[in-house]
Amino acid sequence: FEDIHLFTKPNNPLSLFIAAYPTKYRRTCYIIVNLQKIKVMPATIDILINNTADTDLKNIAQKVKDQQRITDAECLTLFERGSLAFTGALANFIRERLHGNKTYFNRNFHIEPTNVCVFSCKFCSYSRLYANKEEGWELSIDQMLDIVRKYDGKPITEVHIVGGVHPKMNMAYFIELMQKIKAHRPDLHVKAFTAVELDYMFRKAKLTTAEGMKQLHEAGLDSLPGGGAEIFAPEIRKQICEDKVDADGWLSIHEEAHKLGMHSNATMLYGHIEKYEHRIDHMRRLRELQDKTKGINPFISLKFRNMDNNMSNVAESTTTEDMRLYAISRIYLDNFPHLKAYWPMLGRQNAQLSLSFGVNDIDGTIDDSTKIYSMAGSEEQTPAMSTQELVTLIKQVKRQPIERDTLYKEIKDYSAVDFSSAESLAQLK
Ligand code: V47
Ligand code: SF4
């Protein structure tokens, strides 16, 4: 009877019930205990369903309990009438149904080959036009390999490579980069290039998406990050990033990657001029792609930051809105396995908070290797977290820290790791 200790606390009626049971029936009793454990979660959601006066919200909660998909109209109802507490409780219910307390992170670093960019997205604080390229940076292949070599012997599992769209950095350049990274460190997962960079590269090389993707994959590209999606709706895209790949282009690039067996991430840039309807339209298109391919791993909402860009007059969203969005996206995106909060953009404390609003992943160690958010005004001016800090952040909110690889294979459970011991500190190096 392995589980009895769970129920032997004083005054626990279940333990009294078990104790009163004749020993010969205790095996049967064990089954009852487990059924009881499974029923605990519906009981919490039942309280929510029974205590919600708004019948539309009540129906949504019932759908969540029954694992039914919510419609776009219901999603709008959540945005318009769902309180932080209501949406948060539903999202947390889903998060715990999928992952329990598990909270994932990875050990990664970024390379940003350049911030020179042919495009001029209004929200971007980071890029410099080619005409002003001396104000930006352009890394040679050797300089990027030097960055990779810095991590030799360290237990890093992923390199994330994204940057501006430089007119001279073409397919041949990036194929060489992929090949050289893999030749140096074959086990390093290369997650690289937004659909914006890929679209430009393929068009310039006069390759179809399928051909271009195959060539990069063969050279060593393992998966795609989620950037460049912004808001798909053309009326918003036209105002904030008119000249780069459109929604269909972004989606078909990801679909093509999925056809080759690669995974990808998906993002949404929110909290600027978009309306709730645009967020829903964006998530609907992603949900449809996911129905088709099941190739997307996490959904990542990126909070618009307004420093030093052409949208600095637009106020940033509040923490309440940020958390409600996490929660509502967790409810709407029923076919997405993971919801990630990107801490360099959100800040550590809000990333920690998001773990109660549907989020089950807080990205990685980063090691101060990205400038996109520090230049846009994030609190995190030199984003880097040690494994110890990430684990502590997760444990502080009573979740279970699990190191993962890019594809969410579990590498290590840090629940019982005591960082004060010399042995565990040595393991971190
Ligand atoms: O597409 C640019 C965003 C994205 C701002 O896949 C801004 O794991 C807010 O996609 N305020 C690029 N956001 C970064 C990206 C990303 C980041 C972390 C993890 C992953 C992943 C992907 O950054 C752009 C745009 O949406 N961005 N400027 C800004 N001022
Ligand atoms: Fe270029 Fe990306 Fe910045 Fe747009 S968001 S200007 S594509 S670097």
Tab-separated table of C-alpha atoms and ligand atoms in Angstrom:
chain	number	residue	atom	x	y	z
A	1	PHE	CA	0.000	0.000	0.000
A	2	GLU	CA	2.369	2.650	-1.265
A	3	ASP	CA	0.249	5.736	-1.128
A	4	ILE	CA	-1.133	5.539	2.379
A	5	HIS	CA	1.200	8.253	3.701
A	6	LEU	CA	-0.639	10.766	1.543
A	7	PHE	CA	-3.743	10.246	3.522
A	8	THR	CA	-2.527	9.782	7.041
A	9	LYS	CA	-2.595	13.427	8.034
A	10	PRO	CA	-4.730	14.023	11.118
A	11	ASN	CA	-8.364	14.827	10.369
A	12	ASN	CA	-8.172	13.711	6.762
A	13	PRO	CA	-11.498	11.899	6.346
A	14	LEU	CA	-10.069	9.667	3.687
A	15	SER	CA	-7.354	8.368	6.006
A	16	LEU	CA	-9.936	7.691	8.706
A	17	PHE	CA	-11.990	5.848	6.113
A	18	ILE	CA	-8.996	3.730	5.051
A	19	ALA	CA	-7.975	3.044	8.650
A	20	ALA	CA	-11.479	1.840	9.369
A	21	TYR	CA	-11.327	-0.550	6.449
A	22	PRO	CA	-10.439	-4.192	7.064
A	23	THR	CA	-6.886	-4.907	5.892
A	24	LYS	CA	-7.978	-7.555	3.389
A	25	TYR	CA	-9.871	-4.883	1.394
A	26	ARG	CA	-7.072	-2.355	1.339
A	27	ARG	CA	-5.997	-3.173	-2.162
A	28	THR	CA	-9.494	-2.293	-3.361
A	29	CYS	CA	-9.256	0.737	-1.192
A	30	TYR	CA	-6.092	1.819	-3.016
A	31	ILE	CA	-8.079	1.929	-6.247
A	32	ILE	CA	-10.698	4.068	-4.573
A	33	VAL	CA	-7.960	6.424	-3.391
A	34	ASN	CA	-6.658	6.819	-6.899
A	35	LEU	CA	-10.092	7.491	-8.340
A	36	GLN	CA	-10.514	10.035	-5.613
A	37	LYS	CA	-7.248	11.682	-6.669
A	38	ILE	CA	-8.406	11.903	-10.274
A	39	LYS	CA	-11.641	13.499	-9.164
A	40	VAL	CA	-9.880	16.270	-7.270
A	41	MET	CA	-9.383	18.407	-10.374
A	42	PRO	CA	-12.950	18.316	-11.694
A	43	ALA	CA	-14.058	19.276	-8.193
A	44	THR	CA	-12.110	22.559	-8.464
A	45	ILE	CA	-13.566	23.315	-11.863
A	46	ASP	CA	-17.043	22.360	-10.655
A	47	ILE	CA	-16.786	25.088	-8.034
A	48	LEU	CA	-15.991	27.549	-10.815
A	49	ILE	CA	-18.866	26.314	-12.972
A	50	ASN	CA	-21.366	26.372	-10.112
A	51	ASN	CA	-20.380	29.815	-8.896
A	52	THR	CA	-20.359	31.653	-12.208
A	53	ALA	CA	-23.544	33.603	-12.806
A	54	ASP	CA	-22.759	34.588	-16.412
A	55	THR	CA	-24.162	31.666	-18.427
A	56	ASP	CA	-21.764	32.166	-21.355
A	57	LEU	CA	-18.768	31.989	-19.028
A	58	LYS	CA	-20.327	29.029	-17.234
A	59	ASN	CA	-20.666	27.198	-20.568
A	60	ILE	CA	-17.047	27.929	-21.415
A	61	ALA	CA	-15.918	26.506	-18.079
A	62	GLN	CA	-18.061	23.412	-18.730
A	63	LYS	CA	-16.394	23.020	-22.143
A	64	VAL	CA	-12.973	23.240	-20.560
A	65	LYS	CA	-13.963	20.568	-18.065
A	66	ASP	CA	-15.230	18.351	-20.911
A	67	GLN	CA	-12.110	19.004	-23.010
A	68	GLN	CA	-14.128	20.617	-25.780
A	69	ARG	CA	-12.710	23.321	-28.023
A	70	ILE	CA	-13.993	26.873	-27.519
A	71	THR	CA	-15.166	28.937	-30.492
A	72	ASP	CA	-13.886	32.341	-31.605
A	73	ALA	CA	-17.040	33.956	-30.182
A	74	GLU	CA	-16.423	32.282	-26.843
A	75	CYS	CA	-12.833	33.452	-26.914
A	76	LEU	CA	-14.083	37.006	-27.426
A	77	THR	CA	-16.394	36.564	-24.450
A	78	LEU	CA	-13.379	35.579	-22.358
A	79	PHE	CA	-11.470	38.667	-23.481
A	80	GLU	CA	-14.448	40.947	-22.850
A	81	ARG	CA	-15.982	39.451	-19.709
A	82	GLY	CA	-13.556	36.939	-18.215
A	83	SER	CA	-11.947	38.218	-15.036
A	84	LEU	CA	-8.306	37.581	-14.264
A	85	ALA	CA	-9.370	35.109	-11.580
A	86	PHE	CA	-11.823	33.230	-13.821
A	87	THR	CA	-9.584	32.927	-16.890
A	88	GLY	CA	-6.587	32.176	-14.685
A	89	ALA	CA	-8.351	29.348	-12.846
A	90	LEU	CA	-9.473	27.737	-16.114
A	91	ALA	CA	-6.025	28.055	-17.669
A	92	ASN	CA	-4.362	26.663	-14.584
A	93	PHE	CA	-6.763	23.724	-14.648
A	94	ILE	CA	-5.710	22.963	-18.249
A	95	ARG	CA	-2.037	23.485	-17.470
A	96	GLU	CA	-2.172	21.071	-14.554
A	97	ARG	CA	-4.215	18.546	-16.559
A	98	LEU	CA	-1.483	18.588	-19.221
A	99	HIS	CA	1.662	18.981	-17.154
A	100	GLY	CA	0.866	18.883	-13.455
A	101	ASN	CA	3.407	21.124	-11.770
A	102	LYS	CA	6.119	20.508	-14.333
A	103	THR	CA	7.734	23.708	-15.563
A	104	TYR	CA	10.260	23.490	-18.330
A	105	PHE	CA	13.369	25.481	-19.127
A	106	ASN	CA	16.411	24.827	-21.265
A	107	ARG	CA	20.048	25.759	-21.368
A	108	ASN	CA	20.552	27.872	-24.444
A	109	PHE	CA	22.230	30.892	-25.930
A	110	HIS	CA	21.400	33.180	-28.818
A	111	ILE	CA	23.377	34.381	-31.807
A	112	GLU	CA	22.146	37.499	-33.574
A	113	PRO	CA	24.130	37.576	-36.838
A	114	THR	CA	23.175	41.174	-37.591
A	115	ASN	CA	20.712	43.905	-36.738
A	116	VAL	CA	20.949	45.383	-40.218
A	117	CYS	CA	17.576	44.882	-41.830
A	118	VAL	CA	15.937	45.617	-45.150
A	119	PHE	CA	12.578	45.924	-43.413
A	120	SER	CA	11.358	48.673	-41.156
A	121	CYS	CA	8.823	47.283	-38.713
A	122	LYS	CA	7.480	50.165	-36.663
A	123	PHE	CA	7.747	48.319	-33.342
A	124	CYS	CA	11.380	47.339	-33.817
A	125	SER	CA	13.941	49.107	-31.606
A	126	TYR	CA	16.742	46.867	-32.693
A	127	SER	CA	17.250	47.059	-36.431
A	128	ARG	CA	19.247	49.516	-38.514
A	129	LEU	CA	18.631	50.120	-42.192
A	130	TYR	CA	21.330	49.003	-44.626
A	131	ALA	CA	22.013	52.666	-45.439
A	132	ASN	CA	23.030	53.163	-41.780
A	133	LYS	CA	24.754	49.830	-41.398
A	134	GLU	CA	27.759	51.322	-39.594
A	135	GLU	CA	25.404	51.911	-36.630
A	136	GLY	CA	24.633	48.185	-36.431
A	137	TRP	CA	26.596	44.938	-36.289
A	138	GLU	CA	27.357	42.228	-38.850
A	139	LEU	CA	28.992	39.042	-37.602
A	140	SER	CA	31.230	36.962	-39.816
A	141	ILE	CA	30.907	33.172	-39.786
A	142	ASP	CA	34.134	32.955	-37.762
A	143	GLN	CA	32.800	35.404	-35.190
A	144	MET	CA	29.637	33.311	-34.831
A	145	LEU	CA	31.677	30.130	-34.479
A	146	ASP	CA	33.715	31.834	-31.769
A	147	ILE	CA	30.460	32.365	-29.893
A	148	VAL	CA	29.610	28.660	-30.283
A	149	ARG	CA	33.112	27.676	-29.093
A	150	LYS	CA	32.638	29.742	-25.935
A	151	TYR	CA	30.203	27.036	-24.809
A	152	ASP	CA	32.540	24.099	-25.436
A	153	GLY	CA	32.311	21.672	-22.534
A	154	LYS	CA	29.208	23.385	-21.127
A	155	PRO	CA	25.913	21.484	-20.970
A	156	ILE	CA	24.089	23.773	-23.388
A	157	THR	CA	21.563	22.031	-25.637
A	158	GLU	CA	20.334	24.747	-28.008
A	159	VAL	CA	21.506	27.708	-30.026
A	160	HIS	CA	18.809	30.161	-31.103
A	161	ILE	CA	19.825	32.200	-34.157
A	162	VAL	CA	17.716	35.130	-35.368
A	163	GLY	CA	18.464	38.617	-36.521
A	164	GLY	CA	17.738	41.341	-39.022
A	165	VAL	CA	17.291	40.591	-42.698
A	166	HIS	CA	20.652	41.579	-44.159
A	167	PRO	CA	20.706	41.877	-47.970
A	168	LYS	CA	24.166	40.290	-48.188
A	169	MET	CA	23.678	37.368	-45.804
A	170	ASN	CA	22.191	34.811	-48.146
A	171	MET	CA	21.426	31.077	-48.353
A	172	ALA	CA	25.055	30.147	-49.055
A	173	TYR	CA	26.195	32.135	-46.010
A	174	PHE	CA	23.758	30.476	-43.659
A	175	ILE	CA	24.236	26.985	-45.115
A	176	GLU	CA	27.941	27.377	-44.381
A	177	LEU	CA	27.145	28.574	-40.863
A	178	MET	CA	24.839	25.590	-40.181
A	179	GLN	CA	27.407	23.125	-41.527
A	180	LYS	CA	30.237	24.597	-39.483
A	181	ILE	CA	28.235	24.677	-36.259
A	182	LYS	CA	27.244	21.036	-36.729
A	183	ALA	CA	30.797	20.028	-37.653
A	184	HIS	CA	32.014	21.607	-34.423
A	185	ARG	CA	29.208	20.431	-32.141
A	186	PRO	CA	26.859	17.896	-33.769
A	187	ASP	CA	24.665	17.483	-30.671
A	188	LEU	CA	23.769	21.188	-30.434
A	189	HIS	CA	20.173	21.762	-31.549
A	190	VAL	CA	20.072	24.615	-34.045
A	191	LYS	CA	16.822	26.572	-33.845
A	192	ALA	CA	17.204	29.346	-36.357
A	193	PHE	CA	15.633	31.946	-38.655
A	194	THR	CA	12.226	33.528	-38.442
A	195	ALA	CA	9.877	32.975	-41.355
A	196	VAL	CA	10.704	36.580	-42.331
A	197	GLU	CA	14.395	35.782	-42.742
A	198	LEU	CA	13.607	32.515	-44.538
A	199	ASP	CA	11.113	34.089	-46.924
A	200	TYR	CA	13.672	36.720	-47.949
A	201	MET	CA	16.487	34.157	-48.270
A	202	PHE	CA	14.429	31.754	-50.401
A	203	ARG	CA	13.085	34.467	-52.681
A	204	LYS	CA	16.545	35.916	-53.223
A	205	ALA	CA	17.940	32.469	-54.026
A	206	LYS	CA	14.931	31.839	-56.324
A	207	LEU	CA	14.062	28.699	-54.412
A	208	THR	CA	10.643	27.409	-53.506
A	209	THR	CA	9.947	27.198	-49.774
A	210	ALA	CA	10.178	23.404	-49.982
A	211	GLU	CA	13.567	23.463	-51.731
A	212	GLY	CA	15.027	26.159	-49.498
A	213	MET	CA	13.871	24.476	-46.305
A	214	LYS	CA	15.258	21.126	-47.411
A	215	GLN	CA	18.675	22.640	-48.136
A	216	LEU	CA	18.898	24.371	-44.758
A	217	HIS	CA	17.626	21.278	-42.945
A	218	GLU	CA	20.245	19.136	-44.646
A	219	ALA	CA	22.907	21.673	-43.675
A	220	GLY	CA	21.958	21.368	-39.991
A	221	LEU	CA	18.884	23.499	-39.273
A	222	ASP	CA	16.850	21.516	-36.720
A	223	SER	CA	13.828	23.686	-35.960
A	224	LEU	CA	12.322	27.140	-36.415
A	225	PRO	CA	11.773	29.796	-33.772
A	226	GLY	CA	8.427	31.557	-33.704
A	227	GLY	CA	9.326	35.124	-34.619
A	228	GLY	CA	8.006	37.292	-37.403
A	229	ALA	CA	4.377	36.326	-36.874
A	230	GLU	CA	3.439	39.603	-35.116
A	231	ILE	CA	-0.304	39.924	-35.801
A	232	PHE	CA	-1.516	38.114	-38.896
A	233	ALA	CA	-4.549	40.311	-39.696
A	234	PRO	CA	-3.637	42.369	-42.788
A	235	GLU	CA	-5.195	45.590	-41.485
A	236	ILE	CA	-2.817	45.553	-38.501
A	237	ARG	CA	0.166	44.133	-40.357
A	238	LYS	CA	-0.154	46.982	-42.850
A	239	GLN	CA	0.283	49.502	-40.055
A	240	ILE	CA	3.110	47.886	-38.095
A	241	CYS	CA	5.182	45.772	-40.520
A	242	GLU	CA	3.843	46.366	-43.976
A	243	ASP	CA	6.743	45.149	-46.098
A	244	LYS	CA	7.595	41.718	-44.725
A	245	VAL	CA	6.128	38.252	-45.288
A	246	ASP	CA	2.361	38.093	-44.794
A	247	ALA	CA	0.303	35.641	-42.733
A	248	ASP	CA	-0.039	33.028	-45.468
A	249	GLY	CA	3.687	33.179	-46.169
A	250	TRP	CA	4.554	32.760	-42.474
A	251	LEU	CA	2.163	29.843	-42.097
A	252	SER	CA	3.295	28.067	-45.241
A	253	ILE	CA	6.968	28.309	-44.226
A	254	HIS	CA	6.158	26.655	-40.908
A	255	GLU	CA	3.981	24.066	-42.627
A	256	GLU	CA	6.825	23.197	-44.978
A	257	ALA	CA	9.194	22.738	-42.037
A	258	HIS	CA	6.638	20.437	-40.377
A	259	LYS	CA	6.388	18.371	-43.576
A	260	LEU	CA	10.117	17.682	-43.265
A	261	GLY	CA	9.566	16.458	-39.720
A	262	MET	CA	10.939	19.633	-38.129
A	263	HIS	CA	9.179	21.382	-35.258
A	264	SER	CA	8.633	25.074	-34.853
A	265	ASN	CA	7.471	27.680	-32.371
A	266	ALA	CA	4.777	30.294	-32.860
A	267	THR	CA	4.597	33.827	-31.471
A	268	MET	CA	2.145	36.705	-31.337
A	269	LEU	CA	3.214	40.303	-30.725
A	270	TYR	CA	0.451	41.834	-28.620
A	271	GLY	CA	-0.421	44.899	-26.616
A	272	HIS	CA	-0.069	47.602	-29.257
A	273	ILE	CA	-2.764	48.649	-31.745
A	274	GLU	CA	-4.438	45.283	-32.197
A	275	LYS	CA	-7.961	44.534	-30.922
A	276	TYR	CA	-9.119	41.330	-29.245
A	277	GLU	CA	-10.559	40.195	-32.608
A	278	HIS	CA	-7.078	40.366	-34.157
A	279	ARG	CA	-5.582	38.241	-31.401
A	280	ILE	CA	-8.315	35.664	-31.916
A	281	ASP	CA	-7.848	35.675	-35.700
A	282	HIS	CA	-4.112	35.154	-35.153
A	283	MET	CA	-4.603	32.261	-32.761
A	284	ARG	CA	-7.274	30.702	-35.000
A	285	ARG	CA	-4.864	30.539	-37.931
A	286	LEU	CA	-2.255	28.914	-35.696
A	287	ARG	CA	-4.781	26.458	-34.274
A	288	GLU	CA	-5.782	25.468	-37.819
A	289	LEU	CA	-2.170	24.877	-38.848
A	290	GLN	CA	-1.615	22.846	-35.707
A	291	ASP	CA	-4.688	20.710	-36.509
A	292	LYS	CA	-3.101	19.956	-39.858
A	293	THR	CA	0.506	19.270	-38.873
A	294	LYS	CA	0.873	19.069	-35.071
A	295	GLY	CA	4.318	20.556	-35.664
A	296	ILE	CA	4.210	23.550	-33.332
A	297	ASN	CA	5.659	23.131	-29.863
A	298	PRO	CA	5.120	26.249	-27.761
A	299	PHE	CA	2.969	29.303	-28.296
A	300	ILE	CA	4.741	32.431	-27.079
A	301	SER	CA	2.972	35.750	-26.610
A	302	LEU	CA	5.472	38.587	-26.941
A	303	LYS	CA	4.547	41.752	-25.086
A	304	PHE	CA	5.129	44.905	-27.112
A	305	ARG	CA	7.805	47.095	-25.496
A	306	ASN	CA	7.818	50.715	-26.533
A	307	MET	CA	11.287	52.153	-26.008
A	308	ASP	CA	13.179	53.742	-28.911
A	309	ASN	CA	10.945	52.664	-31.742
A	310	ASN	CA	8.404	54.244	-34.073
A	311	MET	CA	5.537	53.188	-31.825
A	312	SER	CA	6.847	54.721	-28.624
A	313	ASN	CA	3.627	56.701	-28.339
A	314	VAL	CA	1.681	53.437	-27.815
A	315	ALA	CA	1.352	52.525	-24.134
A	316	GLU	CA	2.477	49.067	-23.028
A	317	SER	CA	-0.090	46.575	-21.741
A	318	THR	CA	-0.619	46.069	-18.023
A	319	THR	CA	0.425	42.966	-16.104
A	320	THR	CA	-3.237	42.047	-15.645
A	321	GLU	CA	-3.787	42.102	-19.394
A	322	ASP	CA	-0.593	40.096	-19.918
A	323	MET	CA	-1.785	37.388	-17.534
A	324	ARG	CA	-5.292	37.334	-18.969
A	325	LEU	CA	-3.828	36.838	-22.426
A	326	TYR	CA	-1.675	33.946	-21.258
A	327	ALA	CA	-4.707	32.369	-19.668
A	328	ILE	CA	-7.037	32.892	-22.632
A	329	SER	CA	-4.488	31.590	-25.122
A	330	ARG	CA	-4.065	28.467	-22.970
A	331	ILE	CA	-7.831	27.931	-23.103
A	332	TYR	CA	-8.210	28.656	-26.840
A	333	LEU	CA	-5.151	26.802	-28.160
A	334	ASP	CA	-6.354	23.379	-27.089
A	335	ASN	CA	-4.064	21.580	-29.534
A	336	PHE	CA	-0.862	23.288	-28.353
A	337	PRO	CA	1.182	21.212	-25.946
A	338	HIS	CA	3.117	24.105	-24.390
A	339	LEU	CA	2.737	27.754	-23.482
A	340	LYS	CA	5.980	29.646	-23.024
A	341	ALA	CA	6.659	32.950	-21.279
A	342	TYR	CA	9.813	34.571	-22.563
A	343	TRP	CA	11.363	36.055	-19.435
A	344	PRO	CA	13.809	38.521	-21.108
A	345	MET	CA	10.782	40.310	-22.539
A	346	LEU	CA	8.357	39.954	-19.629
A	347	GLY	CA	10.802	40.277	-16.727
A	348	ARG	CA	11.525	37.495	-14.239
A	349	GLN	CA	8.808	38.272	-11.725
A	350	ASN	CA	6.050	38.400	-14.306
A	351	ALA	CA	7.384	35.242	-15.952
A	352	GLN	CA	7.135	33.617	-12.530
A	353	LEU	CA	3.587	34.914	-12.119
A	354	SER	CA	2.602	33.573	-15.533
A	355	LEU	CA	3.173	30.035	-14.215
A	356	SER	CA	-0.211	30.380	-12.511
A	357	PHE	CA	-1.918	31.528	-15.720
A	358	GLY	CA	-1.402	28.600	-18.046
A	359	VAL	CA	2.328	28.892	-18.754
A	360	ASN	CA	4.450	25.763	-18.341
A	361	ASP	CA	7.765	26.892	-19.860
A	362	ILE	CA	9.993	29.909	-19.227
A	363	ASP	CA	12.585	29.511	-21.999
A	364	GLY	CA	16.231	29.289	-21.070
A	365	THR	CA	19.411	30.614	-19.582
A	366	ILE	CA	20.069	32.946	-22.599
A	367	ASP	CA	23.416	34.075	-21.194
A	368	ASP	CA	23.075	37.728	-22.174
A	369	SER	CA	23.182	36.852	-25.839
A	370	THR	CA	20.151	38.744	-27.194
A	371	LYS	CA	19.565	42.438	-27.636
A	372	ILE	CA	16.029	42.495	-29.080
A	373	TYR	CA	14.315	43.225	-25.765
A	374	SER	CA	16.957	45.193	-23.912
A	375	MET	CA	16.926	47.676	-26.813
A	376	ALA	CA	13.113	47.835	-26.665
A	377	GLY	CA	13.094	48.804	-22.978
A	378	SER	CA	12.780	45.535	-21.077
A	379	GLU	CA	13.818	45.585	-17.398
A	380	GLU	CA	16.243	42.815	-18.340
A	381	GLN	CA	19.108	44.858	-19.752
A	382	THR	CA	21.622	41.972	-19.691
A	383	PRO	CA	19.367	38.889	-19.850
A	384	ALA	CA	21.112	35.888	-18.344
A	385	MET	CA	19.995	33.418	-15.709
A	386	SER	CA	21.999	30.608	-14.231
A	387	THR	CA	20.357	27.199	-13.952
A	388	GLN	CA	20.250	27.769	-10.202
A	389	GLU	CA	18.347	31.042	-10.647
A	390	LEU	CA	15.869	29.518	-13.084
A	391	VAL	CA	15.246	26.575	-10.808
A	392	THR	CA	14.812	28.849	-7.791
A	393	LEU	CA	12.375	31.045	-9.689
A	394	ILE	CA	10.258	27.986	-10.511
A	395	LYS	CA	10.485	26.482	-7.025
A	396	GLN	CA	9.477	29.766	-5.384
A	397	VAL	CA	6.019	29.370	-6.915
A	398	LYS	CA	5.876	25.703	-5.899
A	399	ARG	CA	6.279	24.260	-9.360
A	400	GLN	CA	8.547	21.435	-10.451
A	401	PRO	CA	11.612	22.582	-12.445
A	402	ILE	CA	12.481	20.312	-15.358
A	403	GLU	CA	15.306	20.950	-17.757
A	404	ARG	CA	14.214	20.042	-21.293
A	405	ASP	CA	15.759	20.000	-24.738
A	406	THR	CA	14.253	22.012	-27.596
A	407	LEU	CA	11.736	19.268	-28.400
A	408	TYR	CA	10.649	18.947	-24.753
A	409	LYS	CA	12.463	15.739	-24.012
A	410	GLU	CA	13.084	15.836	-20.275
A	411	ILE	CA	16.751	16.089	-19.358
A	412	LYS	CA	16.701	16.539	-15.605
A	413	ASP	CA	14.239	17.004	-12.782
A	414	TYR	CA	15.606	19.611	-10.356
A	415	SER	CA	12.954	19.113	-7.671
A	416	ALA	CA	15.325	17.504	-5.224
A	417	VAL	CA	18.526	19.279	-6.224
A	418	ASP	CA	20.111	21.095	-3.334
A	419	PHE	CA	22.336	23.792	-4.762
A	420	SER	CA	24.329	24.152	-1.591
A	421	SER	CA	26.070	20.802	-2.160
A	422	ALA	CA	29.392	20.865	-4.011
A	423	GLU	CA	28.268	17.888	-6.105
A	424	SER	CA	25.224	19.636	-7.565
A	425	LEU	CA	27.166	22.826	-8.221
A	426	ALA	CA	29.769	20.802	-10.121
A	427	GLN	CA	26.974	19.250	-12.240
A	428	LEU	CA	25.848	22.707	-13.321
A	429	LYS	CA	29.115	23.758	-14.854
B	1	V47	O1	9.199	38.847	-34.475
B	1	V47	C1	10.577	42.915	-31.927
B	1	V47	C2	9.472	40.687	-31.445
B	1	V47	C3	10.390	38.831	-32.365
B	1	V47	C4	9.765	44.099	-30.287
B	1	V47	O2	10.727	30.892	-30.767
B	1	V47	C5	9.323	42.775	-30.158
B	1	V47	O3	11.563	30.437	-28.830
B	1	V47	C6	8.174	43.335	-28.279
B	1	V47	O4	10.460	35.690	-32.115
B	1	V47	N1	8.545	44.626	-28.342
B	1	V47	C7	11.673	38.083	-32.540
B	1	V47	N2	8.546	42.400	-29.151
B	1	V47	C8	11.999	37.241	-31.309
B	1	V47	C9	11.250	35.967	-31.274
B	1	V47	C10	11.449	34.984	-30.186
B	1	V47	C11	11.882	35.388	-28.955
B	1	V47	C12	12.073	34.435	-27.986
B	1	V47	C13	11.851	33.113	-28.192
B	1	V47	C14	11.422	32.718	-29.441
B	1	V47	C15	11.218	31.262	-29.697
B	1	V47	C16	11.202	33.647	-30.448
B	1	V47	O5	10.582	39.817	-31.386
B	1	V47	C17	9.850	39.619	-33.525
B	1	V47	C18	8.872	40.526	-32.822
B	1	V47	O6	7.640	39.878	-32.651
B	1	V47	N3	9.836	42.092	-31.190
B	1	V47	N4	10.547	44.155	-31.378
B	1	V47	C19	9.327	45.048	-29.327
B	1	V47	N5	9.652	46.338	-29.410
B	2	SF4	FE1	13.789	43.624	-39.287
B	2	SF4	FE2	12.774	41.813	-37.614
B	2	SF4	FE3	13.158	44.363	-36.790
B	2	SF4	FE4	11.238	43.785	-38.556
B	2	SF4	S1	11.333	43.036	-36.423
B	2	SF4	S2	12.715	45.491	-38.707
B	2	SF4	S3	12.143	42.136	-39.753
B	2	SF4	S4	14.743	42.925	-37.377
